[in-house]
Coordinates of C-alpha atoms and ligand atoms in Angstrom, one line a residue:
M964 CA 39.6 -59.1 9.9
I965 CA 37.5 -61.6 7.6
L966 CA 33.7 -61.4 8.0
Y967 CA 31.9 -64.5 7.3
K968 CA 28.3 -64.3 6.0
T969 CA 25.3 -66.3 7.2
T970 CA 23.1 -68.1 4.5
A971 CA 20.5 -65.4 5.0
E972 CA 23.2 -62.7 4.4
I973 CA 24.3 -64.5 1.2
E974 CA 20.8 -64.5 -0.1
T975 CA 20.4 -60.7 0.6
M976 CA 23.6 -60.2 -1.1
R977 CA 22.8 -62.1 -4.1
D978 CA 19.8 -59.9 -4.7
T979 CA 22.3 -56.8 -4.9
C980 CA 24.9 -58.6 -6.8
L981 CA 22.4 -59.6 -9.5
L982 CA 21.1 -56.0 -9.7
V983 CA 24.7 -55.0 -10.5
G984 CA 24.6 -57.4 -13.7
K985 CA 21.2 -56.1 -14.5
A986 CA 22.4 -52.5 -14.4
H987 CA 25.5 -53.6 -16.7
A988 CA 22.9 -55.1 -19.0
A989 CA 20.7 -51.9 -19.2
V990 CA 23.9 -50.0 -20.4
A991 CA 25.3 -52.8 -22.6
K992 CA 22.0 -52.4 -24.6
Q993 CA 22.7 -48.9 -25.3
L994 CA 26.4 -48.7 -25.9
K995 CA 27.5 -47.2 -29.3
P996 CA 29.9 -45.1 -30.9
G997 CA 29.1 -41.4 -30.4
M998 CA 27.9 -41.5 -26.9
T999 CA 29.9 -39.7 -24.1
T1000 CA 31.2 -41.6 -21.2
M1001 CA 28.9 -39.5 -19.0
Q1002 CA 25.9 -40.5 -20.9
V1003 CA 27.1 -44.1 -19.9
N1004 CA 27.4 -43.3 -16.4
D1005 CA 24.0 -41.5 -16.3
I1006 CA 22.1 -44.5 -17.5
V1007 CA 23.9 -46.8 -14.9
E1008 CA 23.2 -44.3 -12.2
Q1009 CA 19.6 -43.8 -13.2
F1010 CA 19.1 -47.6 -13.3
I1011 CA 20.7 -48.0 -9.8
L1012 CA 18.4 -45.3 -8.2
D1013 CA 15.3 -46.6 -10.0
N1014 CA 15.8 -50.1 -8.5
G1015 CA 16.2 -48.7 -5.0
G1016 CA 19.9 -48.9 -4.9
I1017 CA 22.7 -46.4 -4.2
P1018 CA 25.9 -46.3 -6.5
S1019 CA 28.7 -47.5 -4.2
F1020 CA 31.4 -45.6 -5.7
K1021 CA 29.9 -42.4 -5.7
N1022 CA 31.9 -40.1 -3.2
Y1023 CA 33.7 -43.2 -2.2
H1024 CA 36.8 -41.6 -0.7
G1025 CA 35.7 -38.6 -3.1
F1026 CA 35.3 -40.6 -6.1
P1027 CA 33.4 -38.0 -8.5
A1028 CA 31.0 -40.5 -10.2
A1029 CA 28.5 -43.4 -9.7
T1030 CA 30.3 -45.5 -12.3
C1031 CA 34.3 -46.2 -12.9
I1032 CA 34.6 -45.9 -16.6
S1033 CA 38.1 -47.0 -17.9
M1034 CA 38.6 -46.6 -21.6
N1035 CA 41.6 -48.6 -23.7
E1036 CA 44.8 -48.0 -21.8
A1037 CA 43.1 -46.9 -18.5
V1038 CA 43.1 -49.8 -16.0
V1039 CA 40.6 -49.0 -13.4
H1040 CA 39.1 -45.9 -11.6
G1041 CA 38.4 -43.7 -14.8
F1042 CA 35.4 -41.5 -14.6
P1043 CA 33.1 -40.0 -16.8
G1044 CA 33.0 -37.0 -18.7
S1045 CA 33.0 -35.5 -22.2
H1046 CA 34.9 -38.3 -23.9
I1047 CA 33.2 -39.9 -26.9
L1048 CA 33.0 -43.4 -27.6
K1049 CA 34.3 -44.5 -30.9
E1050 CA 34.8 -47.6 -33.0
G1051 CA 37.6 -49.7 -31.9
D1052 CA 37.5 -48.6 -28.4
I1053 CA 37.3 -50.9 -25.3
I1054 CA 35.5 -49.6 -22.2
S1055 CA 35.6 -51.3 -18.9
L1056 CA 32.7 -50.4 -16.6
D1057 CA 32.8 -51.2 -13.0
I1058 CA 29.7 -51.0 -11.0
G1059 CA 28.9 -51.2 -7.4
I1060 CA 25.6 -51.0 -5.9
Y1061 CA 24.5 -50.7 -2.2
K1062 CA 21.3 -52.3 -1.5
N1063 CA 19.6 -53.9 1.5
G1064 CA 22.7 -53.5 3.6
F1065 CA 25.2 -55.0 1.3
H1066 CA 27.3 -54.0 -1.7
G1067 CA 27.7 -55.9 -5.0
D1068 CA 30.5 -55.2 -7.2
S1069 CA 31.0 -56.3 -10.8
A1070 CA 33.4 -55.1 -13.8
Y1071 CA 32.9 -55.8 -17.5
T1072 CA 35.1 -54.7 -20.4
Y1073 CA 32.9 -54.0 -23.7
A1074 CA 34.3 -53.7 -27.3
I1075 CA 32.7 -50.8 -29.4
G1076 CA 32.2 -51.7 -32.9
S1077 CA 35.0 -54.0 -34.3
I1078 CA 38.4 -54.2 -32.6
S1079 CA 41.7 -56.0 -33.3
D1080 CA 42.2 -59.6 -32.9
E1081 CA 45.0 -58.8 -30.5
V1082 CA 42.5 -56.8 -28.2
K1083 CA 39.7 -59.7 -28.6
K1084 CA 42.3 -62.1 -27.3
L1085 CA 43.1 -59.8 -24.3
L1086 CA 39.4 -59.7 -23.3
K1087 CA 38.9 -63.2 -23.8
I1088 CA 41.8 -64.3 -21.9
T1089 CA 41.0 -61.9 -19.0
K1090 CA 37.5 -63.3 -18.8
E1091 CA 38.8 -66.9 -18.8
S1092 CA 41.2 -65.9 -16.1
L1093 CA 38.5 -64.8 -13.9
Y1094 CA 36.7 -68.3 -14.2
A1095 CA 40.1 -70.0 -13.7
G1096 CA 40.4 -68.1 -10.4
I1097 CA 36.9 -68.8 -9.4
E1098 CA 37.4 -72.4 -10.0
K1099 CA 40.0 -72.3 -7.0
A1100 CA 37.5 -70.4 -4.6
R1101 CA 36.9 -73.6 -2.8
Q1102 CA 36.9 -74.1 0.9
G1103 CA 40.1 -75.4 2.1
N1104 CA 42.0 -73.6 -0.7
R1105 CA 43.8 -70.3 -0.1
I1106 CA 43.7 -66.9 -1.6
G1107 CA 47.0 -67.8 -3.3
D1108 CA 45.4 -70.6 -5.4
I1109 CA 43.0 -68.0 -6.8
A1110 CA 45.8 -65.6 -7.2
H1111 CA 47.9 -68.0 -9.0
A1112 CA 45.3 -69.5 -11.0
I1113 CA 44.7 -66.0 -12.7
Q1114 CA 48.6 -65.3 -13.1
E1115 CA 49.0 -68.5 -14.7
H1116 CA 46.4 -68.1 -17.4
T1117 CA 47.6 -64.4 -18.2
E1118 CA 51.0 -63.6 -17.5
I1119 CA 52.6 -67.2 -17.6
K1120 CA 50.7 -68.5 -20.4
H1121 CA 50.1 -65.5 -22.6
G1122 CA 52.7 -63.0 -21.6
Y1123 CA 50.3 -60.4 -20.3
G1124 CA 50.9 -57.9 -17.5
V1125 CA 49.2 -58.5 -14.2
V1126 CA 48.9 -55.4 -12.3
R1127 CA 50.3 -55.7 -8.8
E1128 CA 49.1 -52.3 -7.3
L1129 CA 45.4 -53.6 -7.7
V1130 CA 43.7 -56.5 -6.2
G1131 CA 40.3 -57.8 -5.4
H1132 CA 38.7 -57.9 -2.0
G1133 CA 36.3 -59.3 0.5
L1134 CA 32.9 -57.8 -0.1
G1135 CA 29.9 -57.2 2.2
R1136 CA 28.6 -54.6 4.6
D1137 CA 31.7 -52.5 3.4
L1138 CA 32.8 -52.2 -0.2
H1139 CA 36.3 -53.4 0.5
E1140 CA 36.5 -56.0 3.5
D1141 CA 39.3 -58.4 4.1
P1142 CA 41.2 -60.2 2.5
Q1143 CA 42.8 -58.8 -0.2
V1144 CA 42.6 -61.1 -3.4
P1145 CA 45.5 -60.3 -5.6
N1146 CA 45.7 -61.7 -9.3
Y1147 CA 49.2 -63.0 -8.7
G1148 CA 50.9 -65.4 -6.3
K1149 CA 51.9 -68.4 -5.2
K1150 CA 49.7 -71.7 -4.6
G1151 CA 49.1 -72.6 -1.1
S1152 CA 49.7 -69.0 0.3
G1153 CA 47.5 -66.5 2.1
P1154 CA 44.3 -66.8 3.8
K1155 CA 42.6 -69.8 3.9
L1156 CA 39.2 -69.8 2.2
K1157 CA 36.2 -70.5 4.4
E1158 CA 32.6 -71.1 4.0
G1159 CA 30.7 -67.6 4.1
M1160 CA 33.7 -65.7 2.6
V1161 CA 32.5 -63.5 -0.1
L1162 CA 35.2 -62.4 -2.5
A1163 CA 35.2 -59.8 -5.3
I1164 CA 37.7 -61.5 -7.6
E1165 CA 38.7 -59.2 -10.5
P1166 CA 41.7 -59.5 -12.7
M1167 CA 43.1 -56.3 -14.1
I1168 CA 45.0 -57.5 -17.0
N1169 CA 47.4 -55.4 -19.2
M1170 CA 48.2 -56.4 -23.0
G1171 CA 51.9 -55.0 -22.3
V1172 CA 53.7 -54.4 -19.2
K1173 CA 52.5 -54.9 -15.6
E1174 CA 53.4 -51.3 -14.7
V1175 CA 50.9 -48.7 -13.9
V1176 CA 50.9 -44.9 -13.7
H1177 CA 48.7 -42.6 -12.1
L1178 CA 47.0 -39.7 -14.2
D1179 CA 46.9 -36.4 -12.8
D1180 CA 43.3 -36.4 -12.4
G1181 CA 43.9 -38.0 -9.1
W1182 CA 42.1 -41.2 -10.1
T1183 CA 42.7 -42.9 -13.4
I1184 CA 45.1 -45.6 -13.3
L1185 CA 46.8 -46.0 -16.8
T1186 CA 49.1 -48.7 -18.3
K1187 CA 52.7 -47.5 -18.2
D1188 CA 53.3 -48.3 -22.0
G1189 CA 50.0 -47.3 -23.2
K1190 CA 48.6 -50.6 -24.3
P1191 CA 45.2 -51.5 -23.6
S1192 CA 43.9 -53.2 -20.3
A1193 CA 40.9 -55.6 -19.6
H1194 CA 38.9 -55.8 -16.2
F1195 CA 36.3 -58.6 -15.2
E1196 CA 35.1 -59.2 -11.9
H1197 CA 32.6 -61.2 -10.2
D1198 CA 31.5 -61.5 -6.6
V1199 CA 31.8 -65.2 -5.2
C1200 CA 30.9 -66.9 -2.1
I1201 CA 32.9 -69.7 -0.4
T1202 CA 30.7 -72.7 0.2
K1203 CA 31.4 -76.3 1.2
G1204 CA 30.9 -77.3 -2.3
N1205 CA 31.2 -75.5 -5.6
P1206 CA 32.1 -71.7 -5.9
D1207 CA 28.8 -69.7 -5.7
I1208 CA 29.0 -66.8 -8.2
L1209 CA 26.6 -64.1 -6.8
T1210 CA 26.8 -61.9 -9.6
S1211 CA 26.0 -63.0 -13.3
F1212 CA 27.1 -62.0 -16.7
E1213 CA 24.3 -63.8 -18.3
E1214 CA 22.3 -60.6 -19.1
I1215 CA 25.4 -58.8 -19.9
E1216 CA 26.4 -61.3 -22.6
N1217 CA 22.7 -61.5 -23.9
A1218 CA 22.7 -57.6 -24.4
E1219 CA 26.3 -57.8 -25.8
R1220 CA 25.4 -60.5 -28.5
A1221 CA 22.1 -58.6 -29.2
N1222 CA 23.8 -55.0 -29.7
P1223 CA 25.2 -54.6 -33.2
N1224 CA 27.6 -51.8 -31.9
L1225 CA 29.4 -54.2 -29.7
T1226 CA 31.8 -57.0 -30.5
W1227 CA 31.2 -60.1 -28.7
S1228 CA 34.0 -60.4 -26.3
Y1229 CA 34.3 -64.2 -26.1
Ligands
MG1162 MG1 34.5 -53.2 -9.1
MG1163 MG1 36.0 -54.7 -6.7

């Protein structure tokens, strides 16, 4: 069942969603080679707690950490540990915060040090595809219009693999609500978009094949061919007019530009 949000609920959600961007920015300022993924997680978790939030992912179906941290060929659902960041890595951070009765959920892929032009392109195209999808998030369109726009920009135009097993979702008082928001599909298919829907739109795009495999840690999902994968996610409210992006990358991008240990990903 799709739950439509009132204007007041949207404004409460916006505060939570904006806090997710601030949590990203807090860690983006500090990312550098030599850090462990656990240190990355701890910065995020502390920021969330200091700002009156609860990490949405911690203990979600038993997930072992506050942050999903997926390196290089890991697509999503990786978790932190003793792994050390090094020059040339890409690291996808997916952060969820529960505050004031609602969840915010936003992912961003960072490049540590300098990365190859091909990986830079993967990040750029994946981020562009997120905005291509958002552009279709308009009352009267359907989920398939968002899905198709993402697939068109990544798989059809650039030959990347769009993961089929993992999709975006509705968002609100629950972390995962209806409807599902795939990153592939047919124009004009699926549920109709209506004012008050909030969607987490999140292309998960592989440089190589679309197939994924599950690591035996029970969580991490990897590309089948071992090539890198990128992930960007915004929470978007459907309105009568333009799509309303509740999350923000502005502070993240400022932090990315200011941090000499990161490559600007667009
Ligand atoms: Mg997420
Ligand atoms: Mg999500």
